[in-house]
Coordinates of C-alpha atoms in Angstrom, one line a residue:
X1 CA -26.7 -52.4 -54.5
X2 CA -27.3 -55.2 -52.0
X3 CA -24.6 -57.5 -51.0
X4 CA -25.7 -60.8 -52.7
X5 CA -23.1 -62.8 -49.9
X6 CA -26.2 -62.2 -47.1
X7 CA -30.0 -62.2 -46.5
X8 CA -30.2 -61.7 -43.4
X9 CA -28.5 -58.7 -40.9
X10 CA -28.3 -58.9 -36.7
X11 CA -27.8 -55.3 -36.0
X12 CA -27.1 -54.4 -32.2
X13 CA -29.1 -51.5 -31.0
X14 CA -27.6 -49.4 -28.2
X15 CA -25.0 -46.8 -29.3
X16 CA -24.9 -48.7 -32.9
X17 CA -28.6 -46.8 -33.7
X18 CA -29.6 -45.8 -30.4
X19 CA -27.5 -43.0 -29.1
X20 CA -27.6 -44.7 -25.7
X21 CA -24.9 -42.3 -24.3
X22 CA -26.5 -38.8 -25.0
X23 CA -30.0 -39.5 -24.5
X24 CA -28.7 -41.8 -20.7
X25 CA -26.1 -38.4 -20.3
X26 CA -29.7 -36.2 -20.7
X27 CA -31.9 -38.8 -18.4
X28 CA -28.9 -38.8 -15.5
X29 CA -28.6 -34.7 -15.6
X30 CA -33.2 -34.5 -15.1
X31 CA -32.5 -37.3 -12.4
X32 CA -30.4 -35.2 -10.4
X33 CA -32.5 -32.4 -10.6
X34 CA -35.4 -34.5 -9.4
X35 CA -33.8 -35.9 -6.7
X36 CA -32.7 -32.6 -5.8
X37 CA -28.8 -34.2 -5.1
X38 CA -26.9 -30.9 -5.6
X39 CA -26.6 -30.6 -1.6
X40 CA -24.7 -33.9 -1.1
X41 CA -23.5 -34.1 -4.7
X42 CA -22.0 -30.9 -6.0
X43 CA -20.2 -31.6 -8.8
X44 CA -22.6 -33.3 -11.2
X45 CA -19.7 -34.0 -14.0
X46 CA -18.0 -35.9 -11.2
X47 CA -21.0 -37.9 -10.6
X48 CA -21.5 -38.6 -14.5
X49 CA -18.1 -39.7 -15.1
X50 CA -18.5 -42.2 -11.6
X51 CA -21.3 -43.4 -13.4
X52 CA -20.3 -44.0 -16.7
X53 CA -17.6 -46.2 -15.1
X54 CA -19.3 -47.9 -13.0
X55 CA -22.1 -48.6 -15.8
X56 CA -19.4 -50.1 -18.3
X57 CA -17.7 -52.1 -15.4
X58 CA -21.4 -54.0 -14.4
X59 CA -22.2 -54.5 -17.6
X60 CA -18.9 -56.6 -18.4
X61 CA -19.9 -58.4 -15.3
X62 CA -23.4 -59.3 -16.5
X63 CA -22.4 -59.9 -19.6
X64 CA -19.9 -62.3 -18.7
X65 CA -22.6 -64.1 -15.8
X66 CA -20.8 -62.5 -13.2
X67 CA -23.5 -60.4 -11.8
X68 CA -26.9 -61.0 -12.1
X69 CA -29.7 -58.1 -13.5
X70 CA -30.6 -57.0 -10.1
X71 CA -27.4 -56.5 -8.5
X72 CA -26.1 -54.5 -11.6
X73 CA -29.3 -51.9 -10.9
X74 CA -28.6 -51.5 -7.6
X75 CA -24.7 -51.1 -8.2
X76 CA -24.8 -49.1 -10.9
X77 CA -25.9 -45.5 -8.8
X78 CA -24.9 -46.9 -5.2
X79 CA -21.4 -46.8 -6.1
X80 CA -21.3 -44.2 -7.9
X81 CA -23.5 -41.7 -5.5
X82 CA -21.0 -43.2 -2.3
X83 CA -18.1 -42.0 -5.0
X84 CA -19.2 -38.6 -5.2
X85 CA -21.3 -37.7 -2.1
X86 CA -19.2 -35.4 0.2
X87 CA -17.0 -36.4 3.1
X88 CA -19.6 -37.0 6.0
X89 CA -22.8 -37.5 4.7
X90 CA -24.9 -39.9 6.2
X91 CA -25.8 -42.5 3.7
X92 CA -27.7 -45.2 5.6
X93 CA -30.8 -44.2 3.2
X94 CA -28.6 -46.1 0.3
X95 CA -30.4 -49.3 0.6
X96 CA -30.9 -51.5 -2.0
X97 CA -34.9 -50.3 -2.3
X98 CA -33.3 -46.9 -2.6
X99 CA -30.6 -48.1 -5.7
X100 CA -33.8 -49.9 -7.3
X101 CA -36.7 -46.8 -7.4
X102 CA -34.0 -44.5 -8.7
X103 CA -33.0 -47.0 -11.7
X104 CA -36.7 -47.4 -12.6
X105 CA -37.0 -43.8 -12.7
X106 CA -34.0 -42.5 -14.4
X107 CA -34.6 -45.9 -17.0
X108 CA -38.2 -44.5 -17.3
X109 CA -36.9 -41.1 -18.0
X110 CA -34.2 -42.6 -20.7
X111 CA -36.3 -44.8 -22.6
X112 CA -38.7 -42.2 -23.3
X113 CA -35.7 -40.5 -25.6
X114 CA -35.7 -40.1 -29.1
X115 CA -32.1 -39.6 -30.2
X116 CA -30.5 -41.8 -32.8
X117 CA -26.9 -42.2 -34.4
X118 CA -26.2 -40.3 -36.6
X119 CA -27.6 -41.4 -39.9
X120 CA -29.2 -44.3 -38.1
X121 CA -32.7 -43.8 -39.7
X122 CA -31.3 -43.5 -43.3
X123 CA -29.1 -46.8 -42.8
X124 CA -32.0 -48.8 -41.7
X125 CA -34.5 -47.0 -44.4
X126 CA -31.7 -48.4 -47.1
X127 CA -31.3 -51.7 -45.9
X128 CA -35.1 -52.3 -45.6
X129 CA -35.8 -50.9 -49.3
X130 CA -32.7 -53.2 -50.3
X131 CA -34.8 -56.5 -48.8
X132 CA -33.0 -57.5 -46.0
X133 CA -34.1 -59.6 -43.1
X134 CA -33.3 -57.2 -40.0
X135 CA -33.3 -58.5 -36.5
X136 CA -32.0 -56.3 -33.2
X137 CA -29.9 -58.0 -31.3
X138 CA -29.2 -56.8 -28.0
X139 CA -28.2 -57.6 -24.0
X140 CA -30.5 -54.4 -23.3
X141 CA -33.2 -55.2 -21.0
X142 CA -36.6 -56.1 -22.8
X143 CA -39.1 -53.6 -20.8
X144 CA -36.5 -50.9 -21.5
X145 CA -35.6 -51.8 -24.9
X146 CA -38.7 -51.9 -26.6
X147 CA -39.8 -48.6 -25.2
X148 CA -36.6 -47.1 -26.5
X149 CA -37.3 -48.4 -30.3
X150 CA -41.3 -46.9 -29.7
X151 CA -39.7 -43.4 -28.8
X152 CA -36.6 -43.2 -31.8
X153 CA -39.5 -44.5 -34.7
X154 CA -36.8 -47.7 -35.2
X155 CA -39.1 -50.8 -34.7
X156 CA -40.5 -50.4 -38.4
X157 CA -37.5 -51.5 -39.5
X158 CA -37.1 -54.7 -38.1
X159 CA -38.6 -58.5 -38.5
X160 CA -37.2 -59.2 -35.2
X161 CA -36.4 -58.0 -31.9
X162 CA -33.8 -60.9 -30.3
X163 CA -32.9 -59.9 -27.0
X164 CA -30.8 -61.6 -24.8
X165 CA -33.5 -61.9 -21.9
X166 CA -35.4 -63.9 -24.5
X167 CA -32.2 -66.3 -25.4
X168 CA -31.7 -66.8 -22.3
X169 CA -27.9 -66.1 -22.6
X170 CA -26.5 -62.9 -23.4
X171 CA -24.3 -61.7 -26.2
X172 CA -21.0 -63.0 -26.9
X173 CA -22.5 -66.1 -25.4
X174 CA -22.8 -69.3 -28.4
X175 CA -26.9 -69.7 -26.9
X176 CA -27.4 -66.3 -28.0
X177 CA -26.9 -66.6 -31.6
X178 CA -28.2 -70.3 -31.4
X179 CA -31.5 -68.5 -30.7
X180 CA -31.1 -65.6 -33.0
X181 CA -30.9 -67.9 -36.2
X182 CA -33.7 -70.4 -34.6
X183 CA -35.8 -67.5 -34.4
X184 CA -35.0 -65.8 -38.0
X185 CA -34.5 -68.7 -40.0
X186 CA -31.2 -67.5 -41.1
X187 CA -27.8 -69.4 -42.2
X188 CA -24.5 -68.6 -40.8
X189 CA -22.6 -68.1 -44.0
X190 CA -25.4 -65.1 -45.4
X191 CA -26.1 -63.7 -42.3
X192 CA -23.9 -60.4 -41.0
X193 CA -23.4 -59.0 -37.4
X194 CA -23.3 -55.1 -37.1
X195 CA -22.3 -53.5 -33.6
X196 CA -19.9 -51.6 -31.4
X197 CA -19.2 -53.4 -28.9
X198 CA -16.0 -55.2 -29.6
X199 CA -16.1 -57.9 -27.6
X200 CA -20.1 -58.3 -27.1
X201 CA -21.0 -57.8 -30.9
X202 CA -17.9 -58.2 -32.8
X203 CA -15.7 -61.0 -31.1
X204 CA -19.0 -62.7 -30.5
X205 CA -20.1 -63.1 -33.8
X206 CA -16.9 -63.8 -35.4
X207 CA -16.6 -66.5 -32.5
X208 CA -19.9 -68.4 -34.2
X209 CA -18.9 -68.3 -37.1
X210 CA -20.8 -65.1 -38.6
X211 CA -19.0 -62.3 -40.9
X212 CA -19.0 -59.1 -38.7
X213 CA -18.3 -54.9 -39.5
X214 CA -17.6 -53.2 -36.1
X215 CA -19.3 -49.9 -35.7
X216 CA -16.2 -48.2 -33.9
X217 CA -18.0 -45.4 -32.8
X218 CA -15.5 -44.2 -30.1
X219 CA -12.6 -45.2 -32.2
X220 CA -11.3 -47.7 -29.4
X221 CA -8.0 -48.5 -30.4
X222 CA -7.7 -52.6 -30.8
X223 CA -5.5 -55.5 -32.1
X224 CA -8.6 -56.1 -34.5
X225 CA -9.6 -59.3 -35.7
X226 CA -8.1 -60.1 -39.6
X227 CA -11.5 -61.1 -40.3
X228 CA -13.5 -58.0 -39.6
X229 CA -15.3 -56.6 -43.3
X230 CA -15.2 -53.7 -42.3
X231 CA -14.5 -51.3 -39.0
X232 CA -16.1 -47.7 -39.2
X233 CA -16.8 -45.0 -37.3
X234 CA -19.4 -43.9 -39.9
X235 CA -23.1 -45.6 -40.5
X236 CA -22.8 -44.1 -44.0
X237 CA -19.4 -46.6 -44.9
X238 CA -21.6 -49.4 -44.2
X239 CA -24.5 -48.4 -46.5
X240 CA -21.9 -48.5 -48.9
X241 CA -20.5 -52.0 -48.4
X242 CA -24.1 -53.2 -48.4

């Protein structure tokens, strides 16, 4: 039954419905065999780890204006390919030109990926039939975003897609949700924030002044927030509370 407290719902997309990690893990195993990098890199798990690492560190950069969108494509496979290429190898081709045709190719081969959370399509199914307003609200770039909500069938869902590109500030950032509620119409006392990332979706909201259930996915172990309403690892708990 729906939750009479709110109308409308700001639900962040990657790794909340979009399995962002397995269909990115998938993209970054074809890119290597495309690139043929087995000769310089020869331990691919190595490489995915560097990457993964270095992805979470320039994200936290951006996010917090510390880096700006072009400098976190090219950083995100130069360091990682330095990381991991073996001892010796000339790597003058690394250029920045270099960093930027493999991000739009491996982002290419990503956002043509289907995969969802785990009952991601059943959540959002429920929350439409229950009347909802639904808006995405996401940092993810907007060429790469929508693409990935054309491939995994989730853009029926929604009334809006507020990315942060479009805000012109990006999530936990006050402008952000200034713009999300401009756009939607909505009220900060019935409208709910839904994501995983702790500090981006959770803190952030909380921070404005909006209810929030965290979408621990990776059960990161916190000091959480008293007011939370709920933190699951499960999409199905959240169906329930709503």
């Amino acid at each position: 039954m729906k939750n009479p407290k709110y109308t409308h719902l700001f639900i962040d997309f990657d790794d909340t419905l979009y399995d962002t990690r397995g269909n990115n893990s998938i993209a970054l195993r074809e890119l290597y065999e495309l690139r043929s990098w087995s000769n310089m890199i020869p331990d691919f798990d190595a490489f995915v780890t560097a990457y993964w690492t270095t992805n979470e560190d320039v994200w936290a950069r951006y996010t917090r204006k510390e880096m700006t969108r072009d400098v976190l494509i090219v950083e995100r496979f130069r360091r990682p390919i330095l990381e991991c290429c073996l001892p010796g190898t000339d790597t003058s081709w690394l250029t920045d030109d270099f960093c930027r045709e493999v991000s739009d190719q491996y982002l290419n081969l990503c956002s043509c990926k289907p995969g969802t959370v785990e009952g991601a399509h059943h959540l959002m199914q429920y929350l439409r039939n229950e009347g909802y307003h639904l808006s995405i609200c996401s940092n993810g770039f907007h060429e790469v975003q929508y693409k990935k909500l054309q491939a995994s069938d989730m853009l029926q869902y929604f009334d809006h897609i507020i990315l942060s590109e479009d805000a012109g500030e990006n999530k936990p950032g006050k402008g952000f949700f200034d713009y999300a509620l401009h756009i939607t119409g909505a009220d900060k006392d019935s409208t709910l924030m839904i994501g995983d990332n702790y500090n981006t979706d959770i803190l952030g909201a909380l921070g404005y002044g909006l209810d929030a259930i965290w979408f621990n996915r990776w059960n990161v172990q916190k000091d959480m927030d008293s007011h939370i309403l709920l933190t699951t690892d499960k999409l199905s708990q959240i169906q329930e509370m709503l």
